[in-house]
Tab-separated table of N, CA and C in Angstrom:
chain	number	residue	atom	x	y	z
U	210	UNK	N	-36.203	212.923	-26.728
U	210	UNK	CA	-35.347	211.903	-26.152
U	210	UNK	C	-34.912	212.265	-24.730
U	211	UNK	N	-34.634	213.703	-24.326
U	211	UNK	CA	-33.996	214.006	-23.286
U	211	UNK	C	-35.350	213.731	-21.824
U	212	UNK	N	-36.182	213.805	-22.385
U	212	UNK	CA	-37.402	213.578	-21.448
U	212	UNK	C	-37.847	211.757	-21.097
U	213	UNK	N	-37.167	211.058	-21.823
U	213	UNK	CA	-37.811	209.470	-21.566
U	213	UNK	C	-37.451	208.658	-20.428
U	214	UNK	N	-37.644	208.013	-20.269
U	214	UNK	CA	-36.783	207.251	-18.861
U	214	UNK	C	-36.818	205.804	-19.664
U	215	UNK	N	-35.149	205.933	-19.311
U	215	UNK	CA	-34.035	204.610	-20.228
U	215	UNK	C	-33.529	203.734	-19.074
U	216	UNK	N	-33.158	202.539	-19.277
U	216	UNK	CA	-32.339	201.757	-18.509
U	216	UNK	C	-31.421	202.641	-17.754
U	217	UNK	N	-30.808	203.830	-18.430
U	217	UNK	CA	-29.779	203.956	-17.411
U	217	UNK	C	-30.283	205.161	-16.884
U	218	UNK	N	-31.059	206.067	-17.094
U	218	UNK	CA	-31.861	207.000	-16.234
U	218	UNK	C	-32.786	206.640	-14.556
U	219	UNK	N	-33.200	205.246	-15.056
U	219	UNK	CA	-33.619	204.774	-13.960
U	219	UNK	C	-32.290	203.786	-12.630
U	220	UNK	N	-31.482	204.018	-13.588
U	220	UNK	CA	-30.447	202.711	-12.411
U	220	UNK	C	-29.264	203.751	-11.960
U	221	UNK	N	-29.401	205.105	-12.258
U	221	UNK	CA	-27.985	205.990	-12.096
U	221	UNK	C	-28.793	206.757	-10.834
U	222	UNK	N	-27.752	207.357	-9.852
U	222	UNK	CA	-28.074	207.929	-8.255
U	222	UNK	C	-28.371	209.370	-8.735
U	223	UNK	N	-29.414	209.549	-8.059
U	223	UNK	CA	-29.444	211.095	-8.500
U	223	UNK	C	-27.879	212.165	-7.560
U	224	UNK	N	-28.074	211.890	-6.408
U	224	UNK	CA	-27.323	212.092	-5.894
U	224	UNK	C	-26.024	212.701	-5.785
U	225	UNK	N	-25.232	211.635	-7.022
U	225	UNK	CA	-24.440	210.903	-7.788
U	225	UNK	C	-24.160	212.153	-9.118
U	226	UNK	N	-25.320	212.357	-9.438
U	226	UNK	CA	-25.079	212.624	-10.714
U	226	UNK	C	-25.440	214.141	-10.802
U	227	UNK	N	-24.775	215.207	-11.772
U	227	UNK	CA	-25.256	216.635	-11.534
U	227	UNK	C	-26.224	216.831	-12.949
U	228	UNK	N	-27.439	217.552	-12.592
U	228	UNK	CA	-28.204	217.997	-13.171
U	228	UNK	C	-27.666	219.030	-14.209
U	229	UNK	N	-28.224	218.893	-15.479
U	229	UNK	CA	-27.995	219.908	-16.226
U	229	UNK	C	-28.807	221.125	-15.967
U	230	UNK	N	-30.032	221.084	-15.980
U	230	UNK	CA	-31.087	222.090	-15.496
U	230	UNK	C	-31.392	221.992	-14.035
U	231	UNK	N	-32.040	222.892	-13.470
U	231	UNK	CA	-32.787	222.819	-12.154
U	231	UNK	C	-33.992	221.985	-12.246
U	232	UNK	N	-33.735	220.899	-11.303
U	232	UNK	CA	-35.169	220.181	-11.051
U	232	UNK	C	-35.623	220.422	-9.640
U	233	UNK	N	-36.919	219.752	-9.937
U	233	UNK	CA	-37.875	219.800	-8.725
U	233	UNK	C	-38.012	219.357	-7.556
U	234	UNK	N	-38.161	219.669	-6.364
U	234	UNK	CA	-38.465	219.048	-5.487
U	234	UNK	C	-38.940	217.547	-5.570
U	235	UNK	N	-40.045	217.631	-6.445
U	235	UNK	CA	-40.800	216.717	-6.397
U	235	UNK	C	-39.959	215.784	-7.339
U	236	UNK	N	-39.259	216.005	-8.641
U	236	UNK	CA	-39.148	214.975	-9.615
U	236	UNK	C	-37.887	214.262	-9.000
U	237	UNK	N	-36.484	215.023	-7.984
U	237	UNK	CA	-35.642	214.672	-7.142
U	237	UNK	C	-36.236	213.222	-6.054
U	238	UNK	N	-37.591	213.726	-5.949
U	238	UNK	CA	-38.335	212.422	-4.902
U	238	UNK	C	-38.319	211.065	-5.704
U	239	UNK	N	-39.241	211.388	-6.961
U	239	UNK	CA	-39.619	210.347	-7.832
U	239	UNK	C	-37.998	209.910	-8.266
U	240	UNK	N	-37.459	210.568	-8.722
U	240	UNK	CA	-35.940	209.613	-9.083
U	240	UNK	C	-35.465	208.984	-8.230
U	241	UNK	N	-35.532	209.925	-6.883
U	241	UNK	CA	-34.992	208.960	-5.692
U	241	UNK	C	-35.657	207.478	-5.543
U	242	UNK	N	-36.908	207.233	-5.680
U	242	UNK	CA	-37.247	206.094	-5.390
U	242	UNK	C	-36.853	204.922	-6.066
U	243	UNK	N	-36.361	205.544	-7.312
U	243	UNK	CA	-35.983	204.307	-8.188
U	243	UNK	C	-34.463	203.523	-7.997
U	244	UNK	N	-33.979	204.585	-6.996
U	244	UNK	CA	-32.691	203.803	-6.982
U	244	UNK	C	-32.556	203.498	-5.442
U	245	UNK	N	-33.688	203.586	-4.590
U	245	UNK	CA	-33.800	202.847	-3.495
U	245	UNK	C	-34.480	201.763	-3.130
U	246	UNK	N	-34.139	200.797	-3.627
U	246	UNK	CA	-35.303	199.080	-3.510
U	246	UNK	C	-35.028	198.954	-2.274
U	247	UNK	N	-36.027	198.409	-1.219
U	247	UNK	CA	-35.892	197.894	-0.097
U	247	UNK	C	-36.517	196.487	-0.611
U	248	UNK	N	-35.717	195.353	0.040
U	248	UNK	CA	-36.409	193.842	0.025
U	248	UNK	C	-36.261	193.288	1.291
U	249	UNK	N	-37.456	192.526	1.193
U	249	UNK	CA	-37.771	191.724	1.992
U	249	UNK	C	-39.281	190.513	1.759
U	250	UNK	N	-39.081	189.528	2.374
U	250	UNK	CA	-39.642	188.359	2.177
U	250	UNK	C	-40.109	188.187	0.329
U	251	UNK	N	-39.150	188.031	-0.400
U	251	UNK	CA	-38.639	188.170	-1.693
U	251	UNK	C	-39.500	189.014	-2.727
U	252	UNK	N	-39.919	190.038	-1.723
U	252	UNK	CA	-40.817	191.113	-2.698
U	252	UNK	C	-39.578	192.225	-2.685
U	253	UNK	N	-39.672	193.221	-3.482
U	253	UNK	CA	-39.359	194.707	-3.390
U	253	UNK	C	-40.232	195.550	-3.308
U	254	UNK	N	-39.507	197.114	-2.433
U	254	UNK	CA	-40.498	197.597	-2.337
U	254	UNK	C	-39.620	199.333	-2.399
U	255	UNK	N	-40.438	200.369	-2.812
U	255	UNK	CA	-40.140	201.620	-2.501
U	255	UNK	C	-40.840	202.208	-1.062
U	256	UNK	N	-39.727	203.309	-0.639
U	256	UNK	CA	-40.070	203.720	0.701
U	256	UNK	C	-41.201	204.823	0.280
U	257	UNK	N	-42.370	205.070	0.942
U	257	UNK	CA	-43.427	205.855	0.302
U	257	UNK	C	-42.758	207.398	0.927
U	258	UNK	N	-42.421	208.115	0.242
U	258	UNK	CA	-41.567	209.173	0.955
U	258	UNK	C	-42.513	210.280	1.823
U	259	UNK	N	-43.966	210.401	0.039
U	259	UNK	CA	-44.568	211.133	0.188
U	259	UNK	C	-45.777	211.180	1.480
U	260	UNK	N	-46.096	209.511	1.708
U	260	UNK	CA	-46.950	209.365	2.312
U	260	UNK	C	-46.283	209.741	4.037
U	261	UNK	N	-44.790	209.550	4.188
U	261	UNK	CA	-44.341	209.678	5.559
U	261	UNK	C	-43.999	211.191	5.638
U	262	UNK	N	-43.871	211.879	4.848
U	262	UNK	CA	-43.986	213.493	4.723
U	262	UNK	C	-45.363	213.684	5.310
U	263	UNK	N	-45.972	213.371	4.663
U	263	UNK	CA	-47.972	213.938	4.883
U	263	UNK	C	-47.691	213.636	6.612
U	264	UNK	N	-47.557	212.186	6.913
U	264	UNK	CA	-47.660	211.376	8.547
U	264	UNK	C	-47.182	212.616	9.389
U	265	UNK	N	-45.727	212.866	8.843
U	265	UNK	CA	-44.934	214.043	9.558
U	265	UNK	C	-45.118	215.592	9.811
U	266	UNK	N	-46.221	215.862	8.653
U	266	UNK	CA	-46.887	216.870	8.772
U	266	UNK	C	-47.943	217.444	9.706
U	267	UNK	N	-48.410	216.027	9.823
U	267	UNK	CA	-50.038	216.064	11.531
U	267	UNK	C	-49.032	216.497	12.456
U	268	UNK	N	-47.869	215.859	12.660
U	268	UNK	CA	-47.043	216.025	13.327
U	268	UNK	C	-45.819	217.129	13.941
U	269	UNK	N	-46.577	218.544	12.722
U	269	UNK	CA	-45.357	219.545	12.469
U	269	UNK	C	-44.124	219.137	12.727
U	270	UNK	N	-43.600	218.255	11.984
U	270	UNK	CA	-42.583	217.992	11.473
U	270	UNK	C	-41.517	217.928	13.060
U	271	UNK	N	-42.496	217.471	13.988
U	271	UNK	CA	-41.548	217.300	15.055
U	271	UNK	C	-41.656	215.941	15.307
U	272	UNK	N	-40.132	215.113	15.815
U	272	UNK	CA	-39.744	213.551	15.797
U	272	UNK	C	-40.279	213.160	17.361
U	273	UNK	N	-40.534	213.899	18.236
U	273	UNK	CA	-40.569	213.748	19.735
U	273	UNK	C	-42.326	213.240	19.621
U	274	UNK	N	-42.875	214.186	19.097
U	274	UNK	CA	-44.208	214.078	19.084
U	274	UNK	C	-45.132	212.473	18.777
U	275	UNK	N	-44.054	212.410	16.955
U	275	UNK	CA	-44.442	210.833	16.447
U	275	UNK	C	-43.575	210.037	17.628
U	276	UNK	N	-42.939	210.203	17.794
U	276	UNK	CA	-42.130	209.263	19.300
U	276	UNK	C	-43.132	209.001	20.120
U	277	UNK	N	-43.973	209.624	20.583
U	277	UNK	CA	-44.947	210.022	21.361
U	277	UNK	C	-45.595	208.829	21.382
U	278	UNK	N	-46.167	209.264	19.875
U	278	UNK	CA	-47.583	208.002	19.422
U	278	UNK	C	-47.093	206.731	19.210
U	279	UNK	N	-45.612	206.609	18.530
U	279	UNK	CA	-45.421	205.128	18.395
U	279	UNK	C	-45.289	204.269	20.001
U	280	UNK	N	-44.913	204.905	20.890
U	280	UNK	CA	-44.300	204.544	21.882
U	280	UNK	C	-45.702	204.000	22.952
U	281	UNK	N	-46.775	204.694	22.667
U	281	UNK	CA	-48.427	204.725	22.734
U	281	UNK	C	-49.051	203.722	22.570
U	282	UNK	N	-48.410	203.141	21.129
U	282	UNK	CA	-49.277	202.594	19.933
U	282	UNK	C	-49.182	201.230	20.614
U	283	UNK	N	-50.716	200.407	20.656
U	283	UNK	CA	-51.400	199.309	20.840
U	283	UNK	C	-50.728	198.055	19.828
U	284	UNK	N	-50.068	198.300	18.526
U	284	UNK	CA	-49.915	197.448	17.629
U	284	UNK	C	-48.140	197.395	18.053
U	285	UNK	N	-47.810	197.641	18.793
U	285	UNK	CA	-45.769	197.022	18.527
U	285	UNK	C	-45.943	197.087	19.987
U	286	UNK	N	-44.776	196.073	19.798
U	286	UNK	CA	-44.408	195.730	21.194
U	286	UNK	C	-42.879	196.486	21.885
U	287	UNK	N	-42.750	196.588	23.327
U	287	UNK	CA	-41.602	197.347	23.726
U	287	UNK	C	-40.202	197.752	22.805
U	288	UNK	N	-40.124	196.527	22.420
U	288	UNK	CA	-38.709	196.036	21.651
U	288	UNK	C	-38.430	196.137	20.522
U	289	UNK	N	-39.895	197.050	19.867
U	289	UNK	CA	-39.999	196.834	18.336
U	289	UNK	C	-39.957	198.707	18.284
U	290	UNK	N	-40.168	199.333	19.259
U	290	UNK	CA	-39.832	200.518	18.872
U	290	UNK	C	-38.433	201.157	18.443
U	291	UNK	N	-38.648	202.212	17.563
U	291	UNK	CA	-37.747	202.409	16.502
U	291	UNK	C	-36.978	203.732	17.372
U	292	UNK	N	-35.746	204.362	16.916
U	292	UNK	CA	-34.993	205.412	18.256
U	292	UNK	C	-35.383	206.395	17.377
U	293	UNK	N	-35.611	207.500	18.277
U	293	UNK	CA	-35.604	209.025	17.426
U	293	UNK	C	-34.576	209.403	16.507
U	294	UNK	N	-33.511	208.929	16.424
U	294	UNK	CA	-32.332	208.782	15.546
U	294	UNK	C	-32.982	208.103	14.226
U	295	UNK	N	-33.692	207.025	14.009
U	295	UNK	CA	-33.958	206.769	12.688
U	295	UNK	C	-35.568	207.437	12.699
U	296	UNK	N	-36.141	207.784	13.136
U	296	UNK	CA	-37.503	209.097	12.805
U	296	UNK	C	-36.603	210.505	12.282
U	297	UNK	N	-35.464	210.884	13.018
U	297	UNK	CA	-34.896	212.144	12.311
U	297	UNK	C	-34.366	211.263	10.556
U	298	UNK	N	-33.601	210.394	10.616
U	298	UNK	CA	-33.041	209.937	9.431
U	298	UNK	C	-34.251	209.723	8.308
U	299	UNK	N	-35.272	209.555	8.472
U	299	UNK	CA	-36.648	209.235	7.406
U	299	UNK	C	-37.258	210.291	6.851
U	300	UNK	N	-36.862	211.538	8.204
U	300	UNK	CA	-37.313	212.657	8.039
U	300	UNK	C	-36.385	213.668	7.133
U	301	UNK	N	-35.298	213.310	7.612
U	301	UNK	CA	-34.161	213.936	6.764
U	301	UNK	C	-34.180	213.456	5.640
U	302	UNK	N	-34.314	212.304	5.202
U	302	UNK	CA	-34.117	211.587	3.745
U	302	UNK	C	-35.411	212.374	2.477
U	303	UNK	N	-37.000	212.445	3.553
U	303	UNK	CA	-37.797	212.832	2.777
U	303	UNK	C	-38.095	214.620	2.667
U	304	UNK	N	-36.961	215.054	3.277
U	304	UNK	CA	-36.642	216.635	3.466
U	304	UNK	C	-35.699	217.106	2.506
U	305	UNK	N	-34.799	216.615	2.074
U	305	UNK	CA	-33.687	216.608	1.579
U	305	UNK	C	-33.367	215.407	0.604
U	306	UNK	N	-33.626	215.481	-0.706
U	306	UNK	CA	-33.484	214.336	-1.602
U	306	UNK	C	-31.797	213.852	-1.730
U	307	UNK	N	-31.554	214.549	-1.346
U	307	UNK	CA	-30.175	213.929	-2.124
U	307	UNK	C	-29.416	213.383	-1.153
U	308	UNK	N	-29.900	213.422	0.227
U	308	UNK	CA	-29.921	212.162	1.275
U	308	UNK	C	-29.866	210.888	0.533
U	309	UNK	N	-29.246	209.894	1.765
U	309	UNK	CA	-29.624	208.552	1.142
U	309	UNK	C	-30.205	208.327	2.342
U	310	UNK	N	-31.040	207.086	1.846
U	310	UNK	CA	-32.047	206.331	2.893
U	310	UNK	C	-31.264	205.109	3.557
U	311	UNK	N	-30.761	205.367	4.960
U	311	UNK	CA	-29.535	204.377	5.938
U	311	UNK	C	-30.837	203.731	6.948
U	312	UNK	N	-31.981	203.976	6.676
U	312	UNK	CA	-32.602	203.125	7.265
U	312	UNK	C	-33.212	201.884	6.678
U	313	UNK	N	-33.365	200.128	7.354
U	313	UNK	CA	-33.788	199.081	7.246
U	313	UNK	C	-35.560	199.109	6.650
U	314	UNK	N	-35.549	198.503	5.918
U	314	UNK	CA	-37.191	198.130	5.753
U	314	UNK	C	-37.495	197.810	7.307
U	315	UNK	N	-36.830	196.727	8.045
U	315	UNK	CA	-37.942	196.425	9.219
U	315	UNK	C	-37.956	197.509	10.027
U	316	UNK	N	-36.981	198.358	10.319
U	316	UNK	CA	-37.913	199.715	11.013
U	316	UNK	C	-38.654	200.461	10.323
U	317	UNK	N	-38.816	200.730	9.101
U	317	UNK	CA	-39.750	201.140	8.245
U	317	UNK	C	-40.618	200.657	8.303
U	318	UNK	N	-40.989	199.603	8.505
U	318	UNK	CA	-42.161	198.828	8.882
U	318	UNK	C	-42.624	198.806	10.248
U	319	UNK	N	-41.415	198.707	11.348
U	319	UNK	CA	-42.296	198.969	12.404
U	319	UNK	C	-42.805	200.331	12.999
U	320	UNK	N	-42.398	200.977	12.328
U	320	UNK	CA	-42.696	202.411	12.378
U	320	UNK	C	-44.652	202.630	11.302
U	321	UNK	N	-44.742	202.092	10.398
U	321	UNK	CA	-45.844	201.827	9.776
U	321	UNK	C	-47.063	201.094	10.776
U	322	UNK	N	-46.377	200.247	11.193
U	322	UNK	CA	-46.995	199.547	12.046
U	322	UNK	C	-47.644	200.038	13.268
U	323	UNK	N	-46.817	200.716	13.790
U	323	UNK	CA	-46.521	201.638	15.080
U	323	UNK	C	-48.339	202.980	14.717
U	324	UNK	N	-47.848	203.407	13.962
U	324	UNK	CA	-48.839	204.458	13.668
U	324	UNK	C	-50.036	203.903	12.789
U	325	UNK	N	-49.924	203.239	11.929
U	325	UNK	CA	-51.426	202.804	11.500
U	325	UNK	C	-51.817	201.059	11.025
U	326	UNK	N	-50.821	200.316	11.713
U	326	UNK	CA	-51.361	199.403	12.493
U	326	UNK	C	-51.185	198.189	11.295
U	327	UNK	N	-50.420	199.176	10.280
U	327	UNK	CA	-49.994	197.949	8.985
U	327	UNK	C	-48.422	198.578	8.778
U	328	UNK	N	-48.266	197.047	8.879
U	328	UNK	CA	-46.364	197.213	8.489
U	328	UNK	C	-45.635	197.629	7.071
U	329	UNK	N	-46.821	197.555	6.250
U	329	UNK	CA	-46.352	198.414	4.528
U	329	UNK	C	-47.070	199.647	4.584
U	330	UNK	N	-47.174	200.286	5.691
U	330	UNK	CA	-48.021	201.850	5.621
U	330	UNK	C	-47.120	202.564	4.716
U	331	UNK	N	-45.603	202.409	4.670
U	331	UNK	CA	-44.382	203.398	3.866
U	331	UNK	C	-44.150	202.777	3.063
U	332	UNK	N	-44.695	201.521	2.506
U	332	UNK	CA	-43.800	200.869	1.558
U	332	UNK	C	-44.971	200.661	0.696
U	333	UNK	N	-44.326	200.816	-0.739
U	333	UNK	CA	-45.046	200.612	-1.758
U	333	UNK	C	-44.513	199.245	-2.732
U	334	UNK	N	-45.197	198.661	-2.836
U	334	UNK	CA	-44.658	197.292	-3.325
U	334	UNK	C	-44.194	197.568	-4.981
U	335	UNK	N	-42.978	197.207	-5.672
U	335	UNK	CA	-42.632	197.371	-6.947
U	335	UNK	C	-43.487	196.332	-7.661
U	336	UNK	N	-43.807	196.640	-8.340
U	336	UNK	CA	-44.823	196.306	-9.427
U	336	UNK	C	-44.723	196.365	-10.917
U	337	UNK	N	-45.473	195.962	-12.132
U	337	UNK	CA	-45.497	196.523	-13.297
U	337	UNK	C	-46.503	198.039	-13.323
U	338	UNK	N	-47.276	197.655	-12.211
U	338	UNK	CA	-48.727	199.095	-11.921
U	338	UNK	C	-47.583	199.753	-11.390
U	339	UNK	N	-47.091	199.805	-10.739
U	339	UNK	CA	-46.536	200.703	-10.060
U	339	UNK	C	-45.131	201.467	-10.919
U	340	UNK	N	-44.912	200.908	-11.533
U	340	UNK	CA	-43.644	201.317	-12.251
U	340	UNK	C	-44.118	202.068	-13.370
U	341	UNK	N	-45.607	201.937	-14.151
U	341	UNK	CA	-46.271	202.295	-14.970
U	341	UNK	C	-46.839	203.964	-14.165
U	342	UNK	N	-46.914	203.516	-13.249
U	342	UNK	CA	-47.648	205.002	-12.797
U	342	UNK	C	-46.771	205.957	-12.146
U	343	UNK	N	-45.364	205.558	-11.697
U	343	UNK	CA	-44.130	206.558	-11.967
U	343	UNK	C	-43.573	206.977	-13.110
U	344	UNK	N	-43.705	206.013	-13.719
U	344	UNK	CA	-43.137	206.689	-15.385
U	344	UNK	C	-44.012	208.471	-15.576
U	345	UNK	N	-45.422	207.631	-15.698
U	345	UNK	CA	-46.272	208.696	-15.753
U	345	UNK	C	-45.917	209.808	-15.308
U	346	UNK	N	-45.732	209.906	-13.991
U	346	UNK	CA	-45.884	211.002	-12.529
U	346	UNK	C	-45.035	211.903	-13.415
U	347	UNK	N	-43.649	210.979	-13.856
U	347	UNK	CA	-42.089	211.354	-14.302
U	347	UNK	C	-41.965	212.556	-15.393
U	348	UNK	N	-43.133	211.870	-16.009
U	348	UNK	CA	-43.080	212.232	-17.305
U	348	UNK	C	-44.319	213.476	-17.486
U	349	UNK	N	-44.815	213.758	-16.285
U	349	UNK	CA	-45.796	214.564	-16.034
U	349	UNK	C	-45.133	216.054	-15.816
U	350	UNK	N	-44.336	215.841	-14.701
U	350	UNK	CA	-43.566	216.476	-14.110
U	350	UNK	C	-42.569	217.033	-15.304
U	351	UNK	N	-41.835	216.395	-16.323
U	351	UNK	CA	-41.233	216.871	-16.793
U	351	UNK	C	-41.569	217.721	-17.948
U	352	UNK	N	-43.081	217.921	-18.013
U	352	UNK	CA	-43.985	218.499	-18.761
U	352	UNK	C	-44.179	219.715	-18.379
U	353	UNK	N	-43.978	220.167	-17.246
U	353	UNK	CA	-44.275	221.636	-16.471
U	353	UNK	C	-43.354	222.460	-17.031
């Protein structure tokens, strides 16, 4: 029982709440996502944490650098670039789980946009697939 994911396992802040045991890096990520919905144009969506970690990694984890390329980038226009203040905040959020995420889907998106030229590059759309294959991850993880 202590391993399942219940209505209220998925809707409570990790944050929020103190662990009985030590968890993971990784399973701190996966919980996080569940209690961060971003919406817009009446979809929901999770922020892809993992995939803007990897982005940030080409990048050794420096914000000046991706500043660099978005500011570069052929696909956004002057006005749509995002401030190094929310590149540190995305970075901090996916560094540190127990951050909360104070940034907007639309800079999340234009930041997606910015670097690979699609505005859901970070966002993963909520789904029944998708909710099916976190359970999994969840329940993978809590198998180790």
């Amino acid at each position: 029982m202590k391993n399942q994911i219940t209505k209220e396992t998925v809707y409570r802040i990790p944050a929020d709440v103190k662990r009985e045991s030590a968890v993971t890096l990784q399973e701190k990520h996966l919980l996080q996502k569940f209690t961060n919905i971003l919406r817009a144009d009446g979809k929901n969506y999770w922020f892809n944490a993992e995939r803007f970690l990897r982005t940030a990694e080409e990048y050794n984890f420096t914000v000046s650098s991706m500043m660099r390329d978005i500011e570069l980038s052929e696909y956004v226009e002057e006005e749509e670039i995002p401030s190094l203040k929310t590149l540190r905040r995305l970075l901090n959020y996916c560094e540190y789980p127990d951050e909360k995420l104070v940034v907007g889907i639309q800079a999340i998106k234009r930041i997606g946009k910015a670097l690979y030229g699609n505005q859901n590059a970070f966002l993963e759309i909520i789904d029944e697939e998708s909710l099916s294959c976190m359970a999994e991850q969840y329940l993978k993880i809590r198998e180790q």
